[in-house]
XYZ file of C-alpha atoms in Angstrom:
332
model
C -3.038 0.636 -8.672
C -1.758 1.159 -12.161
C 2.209 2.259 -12.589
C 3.225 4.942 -10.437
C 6.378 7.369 -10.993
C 6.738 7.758 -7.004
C 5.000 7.389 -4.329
C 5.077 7.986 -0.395
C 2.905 6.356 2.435
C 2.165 8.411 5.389
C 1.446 6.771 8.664
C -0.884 8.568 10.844
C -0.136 9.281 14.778
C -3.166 7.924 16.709
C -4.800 10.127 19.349
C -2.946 7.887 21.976
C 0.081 8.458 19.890
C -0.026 4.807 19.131
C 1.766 3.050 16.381
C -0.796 4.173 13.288
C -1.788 1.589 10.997
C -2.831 3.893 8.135
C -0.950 5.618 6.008
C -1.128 7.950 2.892
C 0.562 7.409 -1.089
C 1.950 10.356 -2.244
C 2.694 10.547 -6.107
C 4.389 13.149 -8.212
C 2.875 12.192 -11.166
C 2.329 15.736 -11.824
C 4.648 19.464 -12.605
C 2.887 21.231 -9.927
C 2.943 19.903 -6.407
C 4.882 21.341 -3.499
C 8.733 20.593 -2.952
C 9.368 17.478 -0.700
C 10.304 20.018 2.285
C 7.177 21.321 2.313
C 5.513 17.535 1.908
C 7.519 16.381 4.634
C 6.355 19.518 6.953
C 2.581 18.789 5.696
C 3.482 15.033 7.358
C 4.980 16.849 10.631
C 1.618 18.582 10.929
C -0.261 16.439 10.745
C 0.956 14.105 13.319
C 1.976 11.543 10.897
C 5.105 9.446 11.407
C 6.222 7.141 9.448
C 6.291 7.565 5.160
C 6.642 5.477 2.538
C 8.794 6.422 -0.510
C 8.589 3.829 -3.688
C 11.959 4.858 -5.286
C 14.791 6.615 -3.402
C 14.410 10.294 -4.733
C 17.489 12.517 -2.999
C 15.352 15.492 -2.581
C 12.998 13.421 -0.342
C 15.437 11.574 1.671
C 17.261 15.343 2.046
C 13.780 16.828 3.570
C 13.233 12.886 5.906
C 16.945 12.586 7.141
C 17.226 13.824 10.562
C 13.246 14.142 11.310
C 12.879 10.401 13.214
C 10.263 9.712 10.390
C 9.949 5.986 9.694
C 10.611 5.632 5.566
C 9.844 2.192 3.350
C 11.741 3.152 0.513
C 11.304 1.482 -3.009
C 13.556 0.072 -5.849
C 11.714 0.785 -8.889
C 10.838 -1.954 -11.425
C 12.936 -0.556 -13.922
C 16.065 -1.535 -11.714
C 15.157 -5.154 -11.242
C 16.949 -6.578 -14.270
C 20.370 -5.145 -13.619
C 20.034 -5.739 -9.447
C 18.847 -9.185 -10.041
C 21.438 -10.506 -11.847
C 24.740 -8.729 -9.876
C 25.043 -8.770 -6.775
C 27.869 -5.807 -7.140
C 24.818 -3.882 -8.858
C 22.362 -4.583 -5.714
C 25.424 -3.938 -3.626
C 26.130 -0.290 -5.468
C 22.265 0.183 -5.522
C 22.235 -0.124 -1.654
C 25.584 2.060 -1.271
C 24.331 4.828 -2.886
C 20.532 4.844 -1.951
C 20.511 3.586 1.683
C 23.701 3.983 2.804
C 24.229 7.139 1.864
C 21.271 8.449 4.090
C 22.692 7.841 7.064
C 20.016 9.594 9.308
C 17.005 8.658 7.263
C 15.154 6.077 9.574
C 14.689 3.272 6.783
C 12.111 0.318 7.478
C 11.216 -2.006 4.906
C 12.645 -2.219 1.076
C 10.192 -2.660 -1.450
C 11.680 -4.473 -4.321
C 9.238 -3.601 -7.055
C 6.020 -2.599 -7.260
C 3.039 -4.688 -9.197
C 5.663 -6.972 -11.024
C 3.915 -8.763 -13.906
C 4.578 -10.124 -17.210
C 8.246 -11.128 -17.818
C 9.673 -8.955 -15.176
C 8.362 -11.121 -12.435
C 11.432 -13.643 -13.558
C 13.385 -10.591 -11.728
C 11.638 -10.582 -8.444
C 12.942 -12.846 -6.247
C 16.447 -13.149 -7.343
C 16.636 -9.109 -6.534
C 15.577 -9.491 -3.366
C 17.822 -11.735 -2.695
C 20.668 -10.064 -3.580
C 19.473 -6.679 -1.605
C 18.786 -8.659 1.045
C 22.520 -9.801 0.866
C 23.673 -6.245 0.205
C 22.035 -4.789 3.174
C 23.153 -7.446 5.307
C 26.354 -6.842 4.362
C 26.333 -3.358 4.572
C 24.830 -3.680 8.624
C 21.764 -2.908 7.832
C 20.031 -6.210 8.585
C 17.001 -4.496 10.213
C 15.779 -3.432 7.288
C 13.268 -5.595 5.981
C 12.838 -6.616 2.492
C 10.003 -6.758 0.342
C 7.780 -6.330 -2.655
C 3.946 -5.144 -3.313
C 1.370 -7.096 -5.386
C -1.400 -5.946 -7.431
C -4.954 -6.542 -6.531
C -5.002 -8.600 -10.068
C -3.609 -11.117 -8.660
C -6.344 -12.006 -6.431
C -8.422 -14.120 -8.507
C -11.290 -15.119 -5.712
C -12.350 -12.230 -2.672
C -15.554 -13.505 -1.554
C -16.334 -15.417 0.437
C -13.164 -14.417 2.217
C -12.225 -18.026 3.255
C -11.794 -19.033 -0.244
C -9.810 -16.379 -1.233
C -7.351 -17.224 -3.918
C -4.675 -16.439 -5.754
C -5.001 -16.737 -9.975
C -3.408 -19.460 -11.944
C -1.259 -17.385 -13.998
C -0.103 -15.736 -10.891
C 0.904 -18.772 -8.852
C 4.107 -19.616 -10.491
C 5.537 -16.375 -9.367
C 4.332 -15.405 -5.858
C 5.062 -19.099 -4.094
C 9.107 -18.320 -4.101
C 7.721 -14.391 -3.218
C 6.094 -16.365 -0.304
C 8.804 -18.540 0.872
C 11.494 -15.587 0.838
C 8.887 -13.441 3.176
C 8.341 -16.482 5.069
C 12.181 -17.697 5.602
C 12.835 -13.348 6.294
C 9.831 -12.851 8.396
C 8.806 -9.653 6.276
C 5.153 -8.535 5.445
C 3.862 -8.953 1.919
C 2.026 -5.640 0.199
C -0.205 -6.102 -1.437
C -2.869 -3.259 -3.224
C -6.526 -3.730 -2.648
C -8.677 -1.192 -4.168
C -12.435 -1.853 -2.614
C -13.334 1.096 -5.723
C -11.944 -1.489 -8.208
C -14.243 -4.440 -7.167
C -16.833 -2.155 -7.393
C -16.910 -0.603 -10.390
C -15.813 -3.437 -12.448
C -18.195 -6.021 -11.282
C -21.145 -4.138 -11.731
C -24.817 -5.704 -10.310
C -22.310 -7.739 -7.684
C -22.712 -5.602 -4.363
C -24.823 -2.664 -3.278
C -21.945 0.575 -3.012
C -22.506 1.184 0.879
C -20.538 -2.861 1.425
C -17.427 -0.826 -0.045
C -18.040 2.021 1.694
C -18.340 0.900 5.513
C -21.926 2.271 5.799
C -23.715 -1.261 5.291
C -25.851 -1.990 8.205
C -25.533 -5.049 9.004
C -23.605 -8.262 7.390
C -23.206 -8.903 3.830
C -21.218 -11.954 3.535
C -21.182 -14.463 5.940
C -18.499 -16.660 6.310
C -18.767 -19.435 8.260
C -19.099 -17.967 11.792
C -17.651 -14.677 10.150
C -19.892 -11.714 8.950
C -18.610 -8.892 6.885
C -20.187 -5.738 6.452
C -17.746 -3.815 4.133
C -15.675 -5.406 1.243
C -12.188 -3.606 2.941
C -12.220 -6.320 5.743
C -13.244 -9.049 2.799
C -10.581 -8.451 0.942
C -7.996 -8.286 3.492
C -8.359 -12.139 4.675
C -9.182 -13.041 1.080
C -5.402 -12.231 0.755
C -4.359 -14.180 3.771
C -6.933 -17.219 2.540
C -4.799 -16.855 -0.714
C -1.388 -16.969 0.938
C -1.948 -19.396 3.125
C -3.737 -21.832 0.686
C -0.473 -21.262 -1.743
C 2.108 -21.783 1.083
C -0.149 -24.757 2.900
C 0.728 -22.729 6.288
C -1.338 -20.568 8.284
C -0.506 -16.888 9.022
C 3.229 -17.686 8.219
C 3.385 -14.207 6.269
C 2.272 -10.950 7.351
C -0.110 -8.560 5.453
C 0.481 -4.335 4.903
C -2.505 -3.048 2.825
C -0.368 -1.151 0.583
C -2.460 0.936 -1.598
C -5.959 1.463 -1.096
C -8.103 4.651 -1.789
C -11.321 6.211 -3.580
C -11.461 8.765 -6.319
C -13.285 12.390 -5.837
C -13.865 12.782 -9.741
C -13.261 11.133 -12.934
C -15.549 8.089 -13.099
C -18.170 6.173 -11.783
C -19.056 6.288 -8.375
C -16.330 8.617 -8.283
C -17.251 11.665 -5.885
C -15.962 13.680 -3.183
C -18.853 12.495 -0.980
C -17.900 8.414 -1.443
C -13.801 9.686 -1.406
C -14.614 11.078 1.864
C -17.036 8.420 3.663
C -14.382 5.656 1.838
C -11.677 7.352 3.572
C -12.576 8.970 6.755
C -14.345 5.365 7.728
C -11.064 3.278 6.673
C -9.088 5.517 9.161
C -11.546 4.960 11.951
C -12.026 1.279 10.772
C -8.387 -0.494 10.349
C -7.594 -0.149 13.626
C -10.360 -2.792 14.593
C -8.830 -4.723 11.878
C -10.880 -7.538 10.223
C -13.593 -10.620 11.718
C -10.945 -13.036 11.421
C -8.160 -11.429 12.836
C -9.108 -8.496 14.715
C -6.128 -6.052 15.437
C -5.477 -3.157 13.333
C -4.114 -3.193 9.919
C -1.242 -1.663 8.410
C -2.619 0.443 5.789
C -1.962 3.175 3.077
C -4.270 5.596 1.699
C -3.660 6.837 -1.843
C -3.138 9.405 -2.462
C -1.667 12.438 -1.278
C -2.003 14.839 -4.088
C -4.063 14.952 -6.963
C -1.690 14.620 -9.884
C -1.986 16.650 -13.296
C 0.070 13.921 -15.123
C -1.949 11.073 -14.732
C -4.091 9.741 -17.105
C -7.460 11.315 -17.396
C -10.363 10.453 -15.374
C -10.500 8.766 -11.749
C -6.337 8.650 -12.017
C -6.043 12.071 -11.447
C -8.538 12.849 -8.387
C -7.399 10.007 -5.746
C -5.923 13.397 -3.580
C -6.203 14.308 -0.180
C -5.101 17.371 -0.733
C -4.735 19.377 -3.867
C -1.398 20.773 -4.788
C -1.799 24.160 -3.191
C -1.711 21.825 0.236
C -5.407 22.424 0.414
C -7.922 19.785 1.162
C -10.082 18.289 -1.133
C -12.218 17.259 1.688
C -12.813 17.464 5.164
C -11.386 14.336 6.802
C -9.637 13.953 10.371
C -6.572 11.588 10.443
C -6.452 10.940 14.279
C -3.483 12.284 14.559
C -2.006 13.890 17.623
C-alpha cells in the first residue's frame, strides 16, 4: 500500500469467539473522521479485539488503555534514522511510547512500514536496538517487527516459485534472520487488486475475487482458485528460498483490501465480494498450509486526504461511521 500517515488493524471476534485472523487498517489520512473514542467503541461493537496502530498516536492509546484490546503499534519510518543509530534514542522512543501506556495491551512492534530506497540501511539496526530497549524495559513479550511491500515480491505464480526481487534481496535476508533468531512474524502487504489491475490480460477478475469455480493454478499437487491464497505461499516460497529454511518465519497478511470507487475494477460490488469472501476465507487458510491466516483488511475509513482515485475509497465505513457496504465480520 502506498505511504500511510496512520493506520490501525482491527481483529475480528469469530462467532466461536475464537482468536480472529482478520483484521481491519484504519487511516486518518483525512480532517473528517470520528475521534479515536468513538473508533475504538466502533471496534467494541463490533466484536473486534485486537487493533493495530502504525505509529503511537496518544489520543488512540488514551481511548485502547484499559479496554483488554490487543494493539501492534508502529514506529514510523521517519524515526528510523535517529532510533537506529542510538540506542538511548530507541531507549527514549520506547519510554515514552510503550512504557508510558501502561494498560494498553501491546503485541508486536512494527519497526517501519514499506522501507525502501536508502532507508532500508535503517531497518535492521532499529530493530535491534528496540528490541534491546524493550527488553530492557521488561517488556520482552512484545514482539518486534517490520512490514514489507508487495513490490518486493518479484514472482507470485506459480506459488512454489515465489520469489523475492534482486534489488530487494540485499535488504530483507538480515530482516529474515532477526525474525528468525526472535521468532516474530514478518508483514508483509499483498494487494490481490494490485496484481490485477496492473497486469492486465494475466487472470480473469473472479481468481482475485474468490468466486472462481474451480482451480486456476495448479501447483504441483496444489490447486488455487483465488490469487489471495497464491500470494500468501508465494511469500513463504520467497522467504524460505532466501533463508534456505523451511517455515522458519511466520507470515501476518498485513494490508490487503479492494477499492469501492476511483479506478478500474474499482466498485462497491468487487469491494464487497473481495472482502466479505476474505473474511469467510482466511480462516481455511491456504492449499499448502491450511490454518487460518492472520490478516488485515484496509481500510477502515474512506479518507478525504488521500490522493485521488482508488486511494480514497478502500473504506468500510464512511466517516459518519456508516457503511459503505453491507458486509458481516463474524464477530460475536
Amino acid at each position: 500500500m502506498l505511504d500511510m500517515a496512520l493506520l490501525f488493524g482491527v481483529v475480528f471476534a469469530s462467532t466461536l469467539a475464537r482468536a480472529a485472523s482478520v483484521g481491519v487498517c484504519y487511516g486518518m489520512s483525512a480532517n473528517n473522521l470520528p475521534p479515536p473514542s468513538t473508533v475504538v467503541g466502533m471496534l467494541q461493537d463490533n466484536g473486534f479485539n485486537s487493533v493495530r496502530l502504525y505509529a503511537p498516536d496518544s489520543d488512540a492509546l488514551a481511548a485502547l488503555g484499559g479496554t483488554g484490546i490487543s494493539v501492534i503499534v508502529g514506529a514510523p519510518n521517519y524515526v528510523l534514522p535517529d532510533i537506529a543509530t542510538s540506542a538511548s534514542a530507541a531507549a527514549a522512543w520506547v519510554r515514552a511510547n510503550i512504557e508510558a501506556h501502561p494498560s494498553v495491551s501491546f503485541r508486536y512492534l512494527s519497526v517501519g512500514n514499506e522501507v525502501a530506497g536508502s532507508d532500508t540501511q535503517y531497518l535492521v539496526p532499529a530493530m535491534e536496538n528496540v528490541l534491546g530497549a524493550l527488553a530492557a524495559a521488561g517488556l520482552g513479550h512484545i514482539r518486534v517487527t517490520t512490514a514489507i511491500s508487495q513490490a518486493t515480491i518479484a514472482v507470485h505464480l506459480p506459488p512454489s516459485a515465489g520469489e523475492f526481487a534482486d534489488g530487494d534481496k540485499p535488504f530483507l535476508l538480515p530482516v529474515l534472520q532477526f525474525l528468525e533468531r526472535t521468532g516474530a512474524p514478518l508483514l508483509a502487504n499483498l494487494y490481490p487488486y494490485f496484481v490485477y489491475t496492473y497486469n492486465p490480460g494475466l487472470m480473469d477478475i473472479s481468481f482475485p475475487l474468490f468466486t472462481a469455480p474451480g482451480v486456476v493454478v495448479q501447483d504441483g499437487e496444489y490447486g488455487y482458485q483465488n490469487m489471495f491464497d497464491a500470494s500468501v505461499d508465494a511469500v513463504h516460497s520467497a522467504v524460505d528460498r532466501l533463508l534456505g529454511s523451511s517455515d522458519s518465519v511466520g507470515l501476518v497478511v498485513s494490508e490487503t483490501g479492494w477499492p469501492s470507487a476511483g479506478g478500474e475494477a474499482a466498485s462497491v460490488e468487487n469491494a464487497r465480494t473481495y472482502n466479505q469472501n476474505l473474511v469467510s476465507h482466511v480462516r481455511k487458510g491456504t492449499p499448502r498450509r491450511p490454518w487460518k491466516v492472520e490478516t488485515y483488511l484496509f481500510s477502515m475509513f474512506n479518507e478525504n486526504l488521500k490522493e485521488a482515485g482508488v486511494e480514497q475509497n478502500w473504506g468500510l465505513f464512511y466517516p459518519s461511521t456508516d457503511r459503505v457496504y453491507p458486509i458481516s465480520f463474524g464477530s460475536k
